[in-house]
Amino acid sequence: MSGVIATSRRSIIVQGEFSIPAWVDDLASFRLWRLSDDAPTQGEISYLGSDLWVDLSMEEFLTHNQVKAAFDFAIMSVVIPASLGRYVPDRMLLTNEMADLSTEPDGLFATWETFRSQRLRLVERPGQGIMELEGTPDLVIEVISKTSVRKDTVLLRDLYWKAQIAEYWLINVREERLAFEILQWTPAGYVANASNSSAVLGKRFELRRQLDPLGHAQFVVDVSV
């Protein structure tokens, strides 16, 4: 199940699994509920510019899980040796008040200077530790699944731009032709970098598909200067 739910509503029960209280009607109340004991620990629930997005779909192995793993490996291979900053894999809540946004990207990166300047902040709560980042990272990643096409290509493209995130990496491997764009922030909107060169990481990234020894698709991200 996935979709957008308007927030002017009564309490909503989602597939009999959990309910979203009626008092969750803005970003502040969403954050309060999302990290409470009443919110589910499974599934993706996002606050997207006054709408709620709920997706309880299981993650597909080859076209989503393994694609994220390929990008995680490639980015970490650049970030860690050069000590550029911190890369954060999926399942970390990112909130940006300027964009009216709270969601869990498939990956994000922020430089040490971004953290030092408080452009991106670690939100620590008593008894929970750090379960949320607030502000503007330098880079976010989304891998498109069959249930996230509109969210990733329309809603988040607009909201990440409003959050002034320098780069939005958008990936889709569900078709024969691989689609990978590094979208770079401009005052007029995101613009794709023709060579998939990242200004944030100072490298060029290329996605390719090969077969593993068992004959299944395997994705590799090549990194070059």
PDB file of C-alpha atoms in Angstrom, residues 65-80 87-90 106-108 141 169 221:
ATOM      1  CA  ASN A  65      17.964  -3.293  -1.998  1.00  0.00           C
ATOM      2  CA  GLN A  66      21.007  -4.204  -4.081  1.00  0.00           C
ATOM      3  CA  VAL A  67      21.008  -0.889  -5.935  1.00  0.00           C
ATOM      4  CA  LYS A  68      21.174   0.967  -2.633  1.00  0.00           C
ATOM      5  CA  ALA A  69      24.015  -1.319  -1.558  1.00  0.00           C
ATOM      6  CA  ALA A  70      25.976  -0.501  -4.734  1.00  0.00           C
ATOM      7  CA  PHE A  71      25.664   3.238  -4.157  1.00  0.00           C
ATOM      8  CA  ASP A  72      26.412   2.889  -0.438  1.00  0.00           C
ATOM      9  CA  PHE A  73      29.660   1.085  -1.280  1.00  0.00           C
ATOM     10  CA  ALA A  74      30.689   3.553  -3.998  1.00  0.00           C
ATOM     11  CA  ILE A  75      30.022   6.653  -1.930  1.00  0.00           C
ATOM     12  CA  MET A  76      31.660   5.246   1.197  1.00  0.00           C
ATOM     13  CA  SER A  77      34.750   4.373  -0.871  1.00  0.00           C
ATOM     14  CA  VAL A  78      35.081   8.078  -1.663  1.00  0.00           C
ATOM     15  CA  VAL A  79      33.953   9.621   1.624  1.00  0.00           C
ATOM     16  CA  ILE A  80      35.896   7.580   4.192  1.00  0.00           C
ATOM     17  CA  TYR A  87      27.306   9.188   4.672  1.00  0.00           C
ATOM     18  CA  VAL A  88      23.999   7.985   6.118  1.00  0.00           C
ATOM     19  CA  PRO A  89      22.264   4.922   4.596  1.00  0.00           C
ATOM     20  CA  ASP A  90      18.485   4.556   4.546  1.00  0.00           C
ATOM     21  CA  ASP A 106      17.526   5.971   0.585  1.00  0.00           C
ATOM     22  CA  GLY A 107      20.800   7.677   1.451  1.00  0.00           C
ATOM     23  CA  LEU A 108      22.230  11.091   2.296  1.00  0.00           C
ATOM     24  CA  ILE A 141      19.588   9.567  -2.906  1.00  0.00           C
ATOM     25  CA  TRP A 169      20.639  11.476  -7.040  1.00  0.00           C
ATOM     26  CA  VAL A 221      28.798   1.936  -9.469  1.00  0.00           C
TER      27      VAL A 221
END
